[in-house]
Amino acid sequence: MTTGPFIDAGLILGLVGMLLSGRVVPARAFALFALATILTGRIGFRAAFDALSSPAIWAVVSLVIFSLALGKLPVLRRAFFARRPQGLRATLTRLLASAWLASAVAPNTAVVAAMMGPASRRPNVSSHQLLLPLSYMALAAGMITPFGTSASLMVVGQAAAQGVSLSVIDFVLPGFITAAGVFIVLMLVAPWLLKESPGAGSESVEIFAVEANISEDSRLVGRTIAETHLRQLHSFYLAEIIRGGRLIAPVRPDQQMFSGDRLIFVGDINHMDELQAINGLTLHPDDEEYRHDNSYRAVVSGESVLVGRTLREVEFRSRFDASVLAVRRADQAVSGKLGEVRLQPGDLLLLAAGPDFHTRDNLRANLYLLDSDDSGLSKLSNRNAILLGLGFSGFLIAALFQLVPVALAALILVAAAILFDWVSPREARRNFPFDLVIVLWGAVLLSLLVRESGLSGFIADHVAGFSVGLSPFAALAAIFFMAWLMTEFFSNTSAALIALPVALDTASAVGADPTAFALAAAFGASASFFMPFGYQTHLMVLSPGRYSLADYLRLGAVVFVVYAVLSLGTLSYFAL
């Protein structure tokens, strides 16, 4: 009995286990998976490195680097903020319409990154009612063309390698109709489902855990909590004391304070002056150049070097010329000594910035700023902005009419961006998505393993058997929902590339057009609306919007039903 199937199963289950554990970052998990597939001989060395040179991977990378140039254009913000909309629905309409148009032709992660900061600063509308709809709209609109999501681009590339040609036009009609349905349902139900209880989510309230220090000469040394009235603050309460390696919680009124104690307060950072006014308490020891009136909120990106590491390990202060005053995760403040907290994607940091903060060219790759439109990227001149627009339009035309392969058009585009200095070589080098390359490479190898092991054919035979006597629509729906289920365990790119060989084998088994089935794999893999960790943009808005899992489940369920019905309906009508 051959051991091959058992090795394949072990490799796939091992990858799933690493991803679900949360203890191994995706890039490392896929790197280990790639190494294991090569060492076990399940995929040959040459085939594995041929996969790394896949044109689809480098098309995605090229567009990611080009998005640096798009980030220097304030077009999205001007479209949204040219006038001051009055009321929630007017604001939501302009926000979602802008995201819809932009995400159809640009990576949706870049669109959300550009718009979530301004959206979170609306004076008359809560970010809680704007940011999650923004993420959902960007994800749905990203399916109008293959350029909105990396999963779609990878499906186009890998399908072409198997003899199935997908054009931009194949995405446009089903993608547009689906995005229109999502836009309508978000306008109808998001204000209602995301309505916060009175006083619970006022935009003026920003709850963080704030760390303070008691120095040797502090007047608080030797006194109790009750004597210093630290339990009677208006906007903060003392949650914990960290003394050496010991955590003291809850804090009793008779607890005495000593030099070197770190006090963790939880409260509204808009009233930081209440803590600053306490004589003997230092919010930012030994750093006079980091002023509290130069503070910013920033979200940790999914590809950040901060993920899984502590502030001390990454030397945050020297790396970014800023210091972290407080950390919030989702709708909860993070407790414990801030320097020892292992950061996660989506964590919201309160920063005290130094004078060189905005000049650091590693800023954009690691943090999304909410309180400033300055991402550390220089602005383009009017001439360069026009040239960039013409170049990007040429790329879209070439891709739309298939004048050249999409990967070649993307490479020419990013080469032009560097040649004309829309993106400097230093910016491209510092922001090169190495982790994304590893994840995409691993996803291609996973798809190859699924196909060559016979697993895709095995599943396809069962799907075809299930569909006996039924219309091809049943098999199409099975592929869509299989891709959707897998995207909750893998990234959307991995889910799409696992589902793709199954989709093509199923199309062959039921005698249907493979184009529709390849599209079903792409659309299903981008149907992740239920979990904050299902898609990067959902994670980006988690903490700034103060969302809980219940928010994703409530709104995501409604959006998913509309997305699934419209995408499957249009795919079956136009492509089957």
Coordinates of C-alpha atoms in Angstrom, one line a residue:
M1 CA 0.0 0.0 0.0
T2 CA 1.4 3.4 -1.1
T3 CA 2.2 5.9 1.6
G4 CA 1.7 8.9 -0.7
P5 CA -1.9 9.7 0.3
F6 CA -1.0 9.6 4.0
I7 CA 1.9 12.0 3.4
D8 CA -0.3 14.3 1.4
A9 CA -2.9 14.2 4.2
G10 CA -0.3 14.9 6.8
L11 CA 1.1 17.9 4.9
I12 CA -2.3 19.5 4.4
L13 CA -3.5 18.8 7.9
G14 CA -0.2 20.1 9.3
L15 CA -0.7 23.4 7.4
V16 CA -4.3 23.7 8.6
G17 CA -3.1 23.1 12.1
M18 CA -0.5 25.8 12.0
L19 CA -2.8 28.3 10.5
L20 CA -5.6 27.6 13.0
S21 CA -3.3 27.6 16.0
G22 CA -2.6 31.3 15.5
R23 CA 0.9 30.7 16.9
V24 CA 2.6 30.5 13.5
V25 CA 2.3 33.5 11.2
P26 CA 0.9 32.5 7.7
A27 CA 4.2 33.2 5.8
R28 CA 6.1 30.9 8.1
A29 CA 3.4 28.2 8.0
F30 CA 3.4 28.2 4.2
A31 CA 7.3 28.3 4.1
L32 CA 7.4 25.2 6.3
F33 CA 4.7 23.6 4.1
A34 CA 6.7 24.3 0.9
L35 CA 9.9 22.9 2.5
A36 CA 8.1 19.8 3.6
T37 CA 6.5 19.1 0.2
I38 CA 9.9 19.3 -1.4
L39 CA 11.8 17.2 1.2
T40 CA 9.1 14.5 1.1
G41 CA 9.3 14.4 -2.7
R42 CA 5.6 15.0 -3.1
I43 CA 6.4 18.0 -5.3
G44 CA 9.7 18.0 -7.2
F45 CA 12.3 20.7 -6.6
R46 CA 12.1 22.0 -10.2
A47 CA 8.3 22.0 -10.1
A48 CA 8.2 23.8 -6.8
F49 CA 10.5 26.6 -8.0
D50 CA 8.6 26.8 -11.3
A51 CA 5.6 27.6 -9.1
L52 CA 7.5 30.4 -7.5
S53 CA 8.0 32.0 -10.9
S54 CA 4.3 31.8 -11.7
P55 CA 3.3 35.0 -13.6
A56 CA 0.2 35.3 -11.4
I57 CA 2.3 35.7 -8.3
W58 CA 4.4 38.5 -9.8
A59 CA 1.3 40.2 -11.2
V60 CA 0.0 40.4 -7.6
V61 CA 3.3 41.7 -6.3
S62 CA 3.6 44.3 -9.0
L63 CA 0.1 45.7 -8.2
V64 CA 0.9 45.8 -4.5
I65 CA 4.0 47.8 -5.1
F66 CA 2.1 50.1 -7.6
S67 CA -0.5 50.7 -4.8
L68 CA 2.3 52.8 -3.1
A69 CA 1.9 55.3 -5.9
L70 CA -1.9 55.2 -5.7
G71 CA -1.5 55.9 -2.0
K72 CA 0.1 59.3 -2.9
L73 CA -3.0 60.4 -4.6
P74 CA -5.7 62.1 -2.4
V75 CA -8.4 61.3 -5.0
L76 CA -10.2 58.8 -2.8
R77 CA -10.3 61.2 0.2
R78 CA -11.4 64.1 -2.0
A79 CA -14.2 62.0 -3.5
F80 CA -15.5 61.2 0.0
F81 CA -14.8 64.5 1.7
A82 CA -15.2 67.1 -1.0
R83 CA -18.3 68.2 0.9
R84 CA -19.4 67.5 4.4
P85 CA -22.3 65.0 4.1
Q86 CA -25.0 65.5 6.7
G87 CA -26.3 62.4 8.4
L88 CA -25.4 58.8 8.5
R89 CA -27.0 57.6 5.2
A90 CA -25.5 60.5 3.1
T91 CA -22.1 59.8 4.6
L92 CA -22.5 56.0 4.1
T93 CA -23.6 56.4 0.5
R94 CA -20.6 58.5 -0.5
L95 CA -18.2 56.2 1.4
L96 CA -19.5 53.0 -0.1
A97 CA -19.9 54.4 -3.6
S98 CA -16.2 55.6 -3.5
A99 CA -15.1 52.2 -2.2
W100 CA -17.1 50.5 -4.9
L101 CA -15.5 52.4 -7.8
A102 CA -12.0 52.3 -6.4
S103 CA -12.0 48.6 -5.4
A104 CA -13.1 47.5 -8.9
V105 CA -9.7 48.6 -10.3
A106 CA -7.3 48.7 -7.4
P107 CA -6.4 46.2 -4.6
N108 CA -9.1 46.5 -2.0
T109 CA -6.7 46.4 0.9
A110 CA -5.1 49.6 -0.4
V111 CA -8.6 51.2 -0.8
V112 CA -9.6 50.4 2.8
A113 CA -6.3 51.6 4.1
A114 CA -6.7 54.9 2.3
M115 CA -10.3 55.5 3.4
M116 CA -10.6 54.1 7.0
G117 CA -8.7 56.9 8.6
P118 CA -10.8 59.7 7.2
A119 CA -14.0 57.7 7.8
S120 CA -13.1 57.1 11.4
R121 CA -12.7 60.9 11.9
R122 CA -16.2 61.9 10.8
P123 CA -17.4 64.4 13.5
N124 CA -21.1 63.6 13.1
V125 CA -21.1 59.8 12.4
S126 CA -19.7 56.9 14.5
S127 CA -16.9 54.9 12.9
H128 CA -18.7 51.9 14.2
Q129 CA -21.4 52.4 11.5
L130 CA -19.0 53.1 8.7
L131 CA -15.9 50.9 8.8
L132 CA -17.3 47.4 8.6
P133 CA -19.6 48.3 5.7
L134 CA -16.5 49.8 4.0
S135 CA -14.6 46.5 4.3
Y136 CA -17.6 44.5 3.0
M137 CA -18.1 46.8 0.1
A138 CA -14.5 46.8 -0.9
L139 CA -14.4 43.0 -0.8
A140 CA -17.5 42.6 -2.9
A141 CA -16.5 45.3 -5.4
G142 CA -13.1 43.7 -5.7
M143 CA -14.8 40.9 -7.7
I144 CA -15.8 43.3 -10.6
T145 CA -12.3 42.8 -12.1
P146 CA -9.5 40.4 -11.3
F147 CA -7.4 43.3 -9.9
G148 CA -9.4 43.8 -6.7
T149 CA -8.2 40.8 -4.9
S150 CA -5.0 38.7 -5.1
A151 CA -7.2 35.5 -5.1
S152 CA -8.9 36.5 -8.4
L153 CA -5.6 37.3 -10.1
M154 CA -4.1 33.9 -8.9
V155 CA -7.2 32.1 -10.2
V156 CA -6.8 33.7 -13.6
G157 CA -3.1 32.8 -13.8
Q158 CA -3.5 29.2 -12.6
A159 CA -6.6 28.6 -14.7
A160 CA -4.6 29.7 -17.8
A161 CA -1.9 27.3 -16.9
Q162 CA -4.5 24.5 -17.1
G163 CA -5.9 25.7 -20.4
V164 CA -8.9 27.7 -19.2
S165 CA -8.8 31.4 -20.2
L166 CA -10.5 33.9 -17.9
S167 CA -10.8 37.5 -19.1
V168 CA -11.7 40.7 -17.3
I169 CA -15.1 40.6 -19.0
D170 CA -15.9 37.3 -17.4
F171 CA -15.7 39.0 -14.0
V172 CA -17.4 42.3 -14.9
L173 CA -21.1 41.3 -15.2
P174 CA -21.4 38.9 -12.2
G175 CA -19.1 41.1 -10.1
F176 CA -21.0 44.3 -10.9
I177 CA -24.4 42.9 -10.1
T178 CA -23.2 41.2 -6.9
A179 CA -21.5 44.5 -5.8
A180 CA -24.7 46.4 -6.5
G181 CA -26.7 44.0 -4.4
V182 CA -24.2 44.3 -1.5
F183 CA -24.3 48.1 -1.8
I184 CA -28.1 48.1 -1.5
V185 CA -28.2 45.7 1.4
L186 CA -25.5 47.6 3.3
M187 CA -27.4 50.9 2.8
L188 CA -30.6 49.3 4.1
V189 CA -29.4 47.2 7.1
A190 CA -26.0 48.4 8.2
P191 CA -27.3 51.5 10.0
W192 CA -29.8 49.4 11.9
L193 CA -27.6 46.3 12.7
L194 CA -24.6 48.4 13.7
K195 CA -26.6 50.9 15.8
E196 CA -24.9 51.3 19.1
S197 CA -26.7 51.6 22.4
P198 CA -27.0 55.1 23.8
G199 CA -23.7 56.1 25.4
A200 CA -22.0 52.8 24.6
G201 CA -20.2 53.8 21.5
S202 CA -20.1 57.6 21.4
E203 CA -17.5 58.7 18.9
S204 CA -16.0 60.8 21.7
V205 CA -15.2 57.8 23.8
E206 CA -12.0 55.9 23.0
I207 CA -11.3 53.2 25.6
F208 CA -7.6 52.1 25.9
A209 CA -5.3 50.7 28.5
V210 CA -2.7 53.3 29.3
E211 CA 0.6 52.6 31.1
A212 CA 2.1 55.0 33.6
N213 CA 5.3 54.9 35.6
I214 CA 6.2 55.9 39.2
S215 CA 9.7 57.3 39.3
E216 CA 12.0 57.2 42.3
D217 CA 11.3 60.8 43.3
S218 CA 7.6 60.5 42.8
R219 CA 5.4 61.9 45.6
L220 CA 3.2 58.7 45.2
V221 CA 6.0 56.4 46.5
G222 CA 5.0 54.8 49.8
R223 CA 1.4 56.0 49.6
T224 CA -1.7 53.9 49.1
I225 CA -4.2 54.0 46.3
A226 CA -6.9 55.4 48.6
E227 CA -4.6 58.1 49.9
T228 CA -3.8 59.3 46.4
H229 CA -7.4 59.1 45.2
L230 CA -6.4 57.0 42.1
R231 CA -9.7 55.1 42.5
Q232 CA -11.8 58.2 42.2
L233 CA -10.8 59.4 38.7
H234 CA -13.5 60.5 36.4
S235 CA -12.5 59.0 33.0
F236 CA -10.0 56.3 34.1
Y237 CA -9.8 53.5 36.6
L238 CA -6.7 51.7 37.9
A239 CA -6.9 48.1 36.6
E240 CA -3.5 46.6 37.4
I241 CA -0.1 47.3 38.9
I242 CA 3.0 45.6 37.5
R243 CA 5.8 45.3 40.0
G244 CA 8.9 43.6 38.7
G245 CA 7.6 40.4 37.2
R246 CA 4.4 40.3 39.3
L247 CA 0.9 41.4 38.3
I248 CA -1.3 42.9 41.0
A249 CA -5.0 42.8 40.1
P250 CA -7.5 43.7 41.2
V251 CA -5.9 46.7 42.9
R252 CA -7.1 47.2 46.5
P253 CA -7.5 50.6 48.1
D254 CA -4.9 49.8 50.7
Q255 CA -2.3 48.8 48.1
Q256 CA 0.9 50.7 48.6
M257 CA 2.9 52.0 45.6
F258 CA 6.7 51.8 45.2
S259 CA 9.3 53.2 42.9
G260 CA 9.4 51.5 39.5
D261 CA 5.7 50.4 39.7
R262 CA 3.9 50.5 36.3
L263 CA 0.2 51.4 36.7
I264 CA -2.3 50.2 34.0
F265 CA -5.2 52.6 33.7
V266 CA -8.3 51.8 31.5
G267 CA -10.3 54.7 30.2
D268 CA -11.1 57.3 27.6
I269 CA -7.9 58.6 26.0
N270 CA -9.7 61.8 25.0
H271 CA -9.2 62.8 28.7
M272 CA -5.5 62.0 29.0
D273 CA -5.0 65.3 30.7
E274 CA -6.6 63.9 33.8
L275 CA -3.7 61.4 34.1
Q276 CA -1.1 64.0 33.1
A277 CA -2.3 66.3 35.9
I278 CA -1.5 63.7 38.6
N279 CA 1.7 64.9 40.3
G280 CA 4.2 62.1 40.5
L281 CA 2.8 60.0 37.7
T282 CA 4.8 59.8 34.4
L283 CA 2.9 58.6 31.3
H284 CA 6.0 58.6 29.1
P285 CA 9.2 58.3 31.2
D286 CA 12.5 59.6 29.9
D287 CA 11.1 60.8 26.5
E288 CA 10.4 64.5 26.6
E289 CA 10.7 64.7 22.8
Y290 CA 7.5 62.5 22.4
R291 CA 4.8 65.0 23.2
H292 CA 1.3 63.8 24.0
D293 CA -0.3 66.5 21.9
N294 CA 1.4 64.9 18.9
S295 CA -0.4 61.6 19.3
Y296 CA -1.9 59.3 16.7
R297 CA -4.0 56.2 16.5
A298 CA -2.5 53.5 14.2
V299 CA -3.7 49.9 13.3
V300 CA -1.1 47.1 13.0
S301 CA -1.2 45.7 9.4
G302 CA -1.3 42.0 8.7
E303 CA 2.2 42.0 7.1
S304 CA 3.7 44.2 9.8
V305 CA 7.0 43.1 11.5
L306 CA 5.2 43.8 14.7
V307 CA 2.9 40.8 14.4
G308 CA 3.6 38.2 17.0
R309 CA 6.3 40.3 18.6
T310 CA 6.6 42.7 21.5
L311 CA 7.3 46.4 21.4
R312 CA 10.6 45.7 23.1
E313 CA 11.6 43.0 20.6
V314 CA 11.1 45.2 17.6
E315 CA 12.6 48.2 19.2
F316 CA 9.5 50.2 18.3
R317 CA 10.8 53.6 19.5
S318 CA 13.9 53.6 17.4
R319 CA 12.3 51.9 14.4
F320 CA 9.4 54.4 14.1
D321 CA 10.5 57.4 16.2
A322 CA 7.3 57.0 18.2
S323 CA 6.4 55.4 21.5
V324 CA 3.3 53.4 22.3
L325 CA 1.1 54.9 25.1
A326 CA -1.7 52.4 24.9
V327 CA -3.0 49.3 23.0
R328 CA -6.5 48.2 22.3
R329 CA -7.6 44.9 20.7
A330 CA -11.1 44.9 19.1
D331 CA -13.4 46.4 21.6
Q332 CA -11.3 45.6 24.7
A333 CA -8.3 47.3 26.2
V334 CA -5.1 45.2 26.4
S335 CA -3.9 44.6 29.9
G336 CA -0.4 43.9 31.2
K337 CA 2.9 45.6 30.7
L338 CA 2.7 47.2 27.2
G339 CA 6.3 46.3 26.4
E340 CA 5.6 42.6 26.8
V341 CA 2.3 42.5 24.9
R342 CA 2.6 40.4 21.7
L343 CA 0.9 42.4 19.1
Q344 CA -1.7 41.0 16.6
P345 CA -3.0 42.2 13.2
G346 CA -5.7 44.8 13.8
D347 CA -4.4 46.0 17.2
L348 CA -5.0 49.7 17.7
L349 CA -2.0 51.6 19.1
L350 CA -2.0 55.1 20.6
L351 CA 1.3 56.6 19.6
A352 CA 3.2 59.6 20.9
A353 CA 5.2 60.6 17.8
G354 CA 8.7 62.1 17.5
P355 CA 9.8 64.7 14.9
D356 CA 10.9 62.1 12.4
F357 CA 7.8 59.9 12.6
H358 CA 6.3 60.8 9.2
T359 CA 9.7 60.6 7.4
R360 CA 10.1 56.9 8.2
D361 CA 9.6 54.9 4.9
N362 CA 8.7 51.7 6.8
L363 CA 5.6 53.4 8.3
R364 CA 3.1 52.4 5.6
A365 CA 4.2 48.7 5.4
N366 CA 3.5 48.3 9.1
L367 CA 0.9 50.7 10.4
Y368 CA -2.3 52.3 9.1
L369 CA -2.7 55.8 10.5
L370 CA -6.2 56.9 11.5
D371 CA -5.5 60.5 12.7
S372 CA -3.4 61.7 9.8
D373 CA -3.5 61.4 6.0
D374 CA 0.3 61.6 6.0
S375 CA 1.4 57.9 5.6
G376 CA 5.0 58.8 5.2
L377 CA 4.8 58.8 1.4
S378 CA 5.6 62.0 -0.5
K379 CA 2.8 63.5 -2.6
L380 CA 3.0 63.4 -6.3
S381 CA 3.1 66.6 -8.4
N382 CA 0.2 67.3 -10.7
R383 CA 2.2 66.3 -13.7
N384 CA 3.1 62.9 -12.2
A385 CA -0.4 62.4 -11.0
I386 CA -1.7 62.8 -14.5
L387 CA 1.0 60.5 -15.9
L388 CA 0.2 57.9 -13.3
G389 CA -3.5 58.1 -14.2
L390 CA -2.7 57.7 -17.9
G391 CA -0.4 54.7 -17.1
F392 CA -3.0 53.0 -14.9
S393 CA -5.7 53.6 -17.6
G394 CA -3.4 52.0 -20.2
F395 CA -3.0 49.0 -17.9
L396 CA -6.7 48.6 -17.5
I397 CA -7.3 48.9 -21.3
A398 CA -4.5 46.4 -22.0
A399 CA -6.0 43.9 -19.5
L400 CA -9.6 44.5 -20.5
F401 CA -9.0 43.8 -24.2
Q402 CA -6.3 41.2 -23.5
L403 CA -3.7 43.1 -25.6
V404 CA -1.0 41.6 -23.4
P405 CA -1.0 39.1 -20.5
V406 CA -2.1 40.7 -17.2
A407 CA 1.2 39.8 -15.5
L408 CA 3.2 41.5 -18.3
A409 CA 1.0 44.6 -18.1
A410 CA 1.4 44.7 -14.3
L411 CA 5.2 44.4 -14.6
I412 CA 5.3 47.2 -17.1
L413 CA 3.1 49.3 -14.9
V414 CA 5.4 48.9 -11.8
A415 CA 8.5 49.5 -13.9
A416 CA 7.0 52.8 -15.2
A417 CA 6.2 53.7 -11.6
I418 CA 9.8 53.3 -10.5
L419 CA 11.2 54.8 -13.8
F420 CA 9.1 58.0 -13.3
D421 CA 9.8 58.1 -9.6
W422 CA 6.1 57.6 -8.6
V423 CA 7.6 55.0 -6.3
S424 CA 11.2 55.3 -5.3
P425 CA 13.5 52.3 -5.4
R426 CA 13.9 52.7 -1.6
E427 CA 10.1 52.6 -1.1
A428 CA 9.7 49.6 -3.3
R429 CA 12.5 47.8 -1.4
R430 CA 11.2 48.7 2.1
N431 CA 7.6 47.8 1.2
F432 CA 8.3 44.7 -0.9
P433 CA 5.7 42.0 0.2
F434 CA 8.1 39.2 1.0
D435 CA 5.5 37.5 3.2
L436 CA 2.9 37.7 0.6
V437 CA 5.2 36.0 -2.0
I438 CA 5.7 33.1 0.4
V439 CA 2.0 32.8 1.1
L440 CA 1.1 32.9 -2.6
W441 CA 3.9 30.4 -3.4
G442 CA 2.7 28.1 -0.7
A443 CA -0.9 28.4 -2.0
V444 CA 0.2 27.5 -5.5
L445 CA 2.1 24.4 -4.2
L446 CA -1.0 23.5 -2.1
S447 CA -3.2 23.7 -5.3
L448 CA -0.6 21.6 -7.1
L449 CA -0.6 19.0 -4.4
V450 CA -4.4 18.8 -4.4
R451 CA -4.4 18.2 -8.1
E452 CA -1.5 15.8 -8.5
S453 CA -2.5 13.7 -5.5
G454 CA -5.8 12.9 -7.1
L455 CA -7.7 14.6 -4.3
S456 CA -9.3 17.1 -6.6
G457 CA -10.5 14.3 -8.9
F458 CA -11.8 12.4 -5.9
I459 CA -13.8 15.3 -4.7
A460 CA -15.0 16.2 -8.2
D461 CA -16.3 12.6 -8.7
H462 CA -18.3 12.9 -5.5
V463 CA -19.6 16.4 -6.4
A464 CA -20.6 15.0 -9.9
G465 CA -22.3 12.0 -8.2
F466 CA -24.2 14.4 -5.9
S467 CA -25.3 16.4 -8.9
V468 CA -26.6 13.4 -10.9
G469 CA -30.1 14.2 -12.0
L470 CA -29.7 17.8 -11.1
S471 CA -28.8 20.8 -13.2
P472 CA -25.2 21.9 -13.4
F473 CA -26.2 24.7 -11.1
A474 CA -26.1 22.3 -8.2
A475 CA -22.5 21.4 -8.9
L476 CA -21.6 25.1 -9.4
A477 CA -23.1 25.9 -6.0
A478 CA -21.2 23.0 -4.4
I479 CA -17.9 24.5 -5.7
F480 CA -18.9 28.0 -4.4
F481 CA -19.7 26.8 -0.9
M482 CA -16.7 24.5 -0.7
A483 CA -14.4 27.5 -1.5
W484 CA -16.3 29.6 1.0
L485 CA -15.9 27.1 3.8
M486 CA -12.2 26.8 3.1
T487 CA -11.6 30.5 3.1
E488 CA -12.6 30.4 6.8
F489 CA -9.6 28.1 7.4
F490 CA -7.1 29.4 4.9
S491 CA -6.5 32.8 3.2
N492 CA -8.9 33.6 0.4
T493 CA -6.1 33.0 -2.1
S494 CA -5.3 29.5 -0.7
A495 CA -9.0 28.6 -0.7
A496 CA -9.4 29.7 -4.3
L497 CA -6.4 27.7 -5.5
I498 CA -7.5 24.6 -3.6
A499 CA -11.0 24.9 -5.0
L500 CA -9.8 25.6 -8.6
P501 CA -8.6 22.1 -9.6
V502 CA -11.7 20.6 -8.0
A503 CA -13.8 23.1 -9.9
L504 CA -12.2 22.3 -13.3
D505 CA -12.4 18.5 -12.7
T506 CA -16.1 18.9 -11.7
A507 CA -16.9 20.9 -14.8
S508 CA -15.3 18.1 -16.8
A509 CA -17.3 15.4 -14.9
V510 CA -20.7 17.1 -15.4
G511 CA -19.9 18.3 -18.9
A512 CA -20.2 22.1 -18.1
D513 CA -18.3 25.2 -19.1
P514 CA -15.1 25.3 -17.0
T515 CA -15.1 29.1 -17.0
A516 CA -18.2 29.3 -14.7
F517 CA -16.7 26.8 -12.3
A518 CA -13.4 28.6 -12.1
L519 CA -15.3 31.8 -11.4
A520 CA -17.3 30.1 -8.7
A521 CA -14.0 29.1 -7.0
A522 CA -12.9 32.8 -7.1
F523 CA -16.2 34.2 -5.9
G524 CA -16.7 31.6 -3.2
A525 CA -13.2 32.3 -1.9
S526 CA -14.0 36.0 -1.5
A527 CA -17.3 35.4 0.4
S528 CA -15.7 35.7 3.8
F529 CA -18.1 37.9 5.7
F530 CA -18.5 36.1 9.0
M531 CA -15.2 36.3 10.8
P532 CA -12.9 39.3 11.5
F533 CA -9.9 37.1 10.7
G534 CA -11.4 35.9 7.4
Y535 CA -10.0 38.7 5.4
Q536 CA -7.4 41.3 5.9
T537 CA -9.6 44.4 5.6
H538 CA -12.0 43.0 8.2
L539 CA -9.1 42.8 10.6
M540 CA -8.0 46.3 9.7
V541 CA -11.3 47.8 10.8
L542 CA -11.8 45.6 13.9
S543 CA -10.3 47.8 16.6
P544 CA -10.9 51.3 15.0
G545 CA -14.6 50.4 14.7
R546 CA -14.8 48.8 18.2
Y547 CA -16.4 45.6 16.7
S548 CA -17.2 42.4 18.4
L549 CA -17.7 39.0 16.8
A550 CA -21.5 39.5 17.0
D551 CA -21.2 42.5 14.7
Y552 CA -19.5 40.4 12.0
L553 CA -22.0 37.6 12.4
R554 CA -25.1 39.8 12.3
L555 CA -24.1 42.0 9.3
G556 CA -22.0 39.3 7.6
A557 CA -24.9 36.8 7.5
V558 CA -27.1 39.3 5.6
V559 CA -24.4 40.3 3.2
F560 CA -23.3 36.7 2.6
V561 CA -26.9 35.6 1.6
V562 CA -27.1 38.5 -0.9
Y563 CA -23.6 37.9 -2.2
A564 CA -24.1 34.2 -2.6
V565 CA -27.5 34.4 -4.3
L566 CA -26.5 37.1 -6.8
S567 CA -23.0 35.7 -7.6
L568 CA -24.3 32.2 -8.2
G569 CA -27.4 33.5 -10.0
T570 CA -25.4 35.6 -12.4
L571 CA -22.6 33.0 -12.9
S572 CA -25.2 30.4 -13.9
Y573 CA -27.0 32.8 -16.2
F574 CA -24.1 34.3 -18.0
A575 CA -21.5 31.5 -17.8
L576 CA -23.2 28.2 -17.7

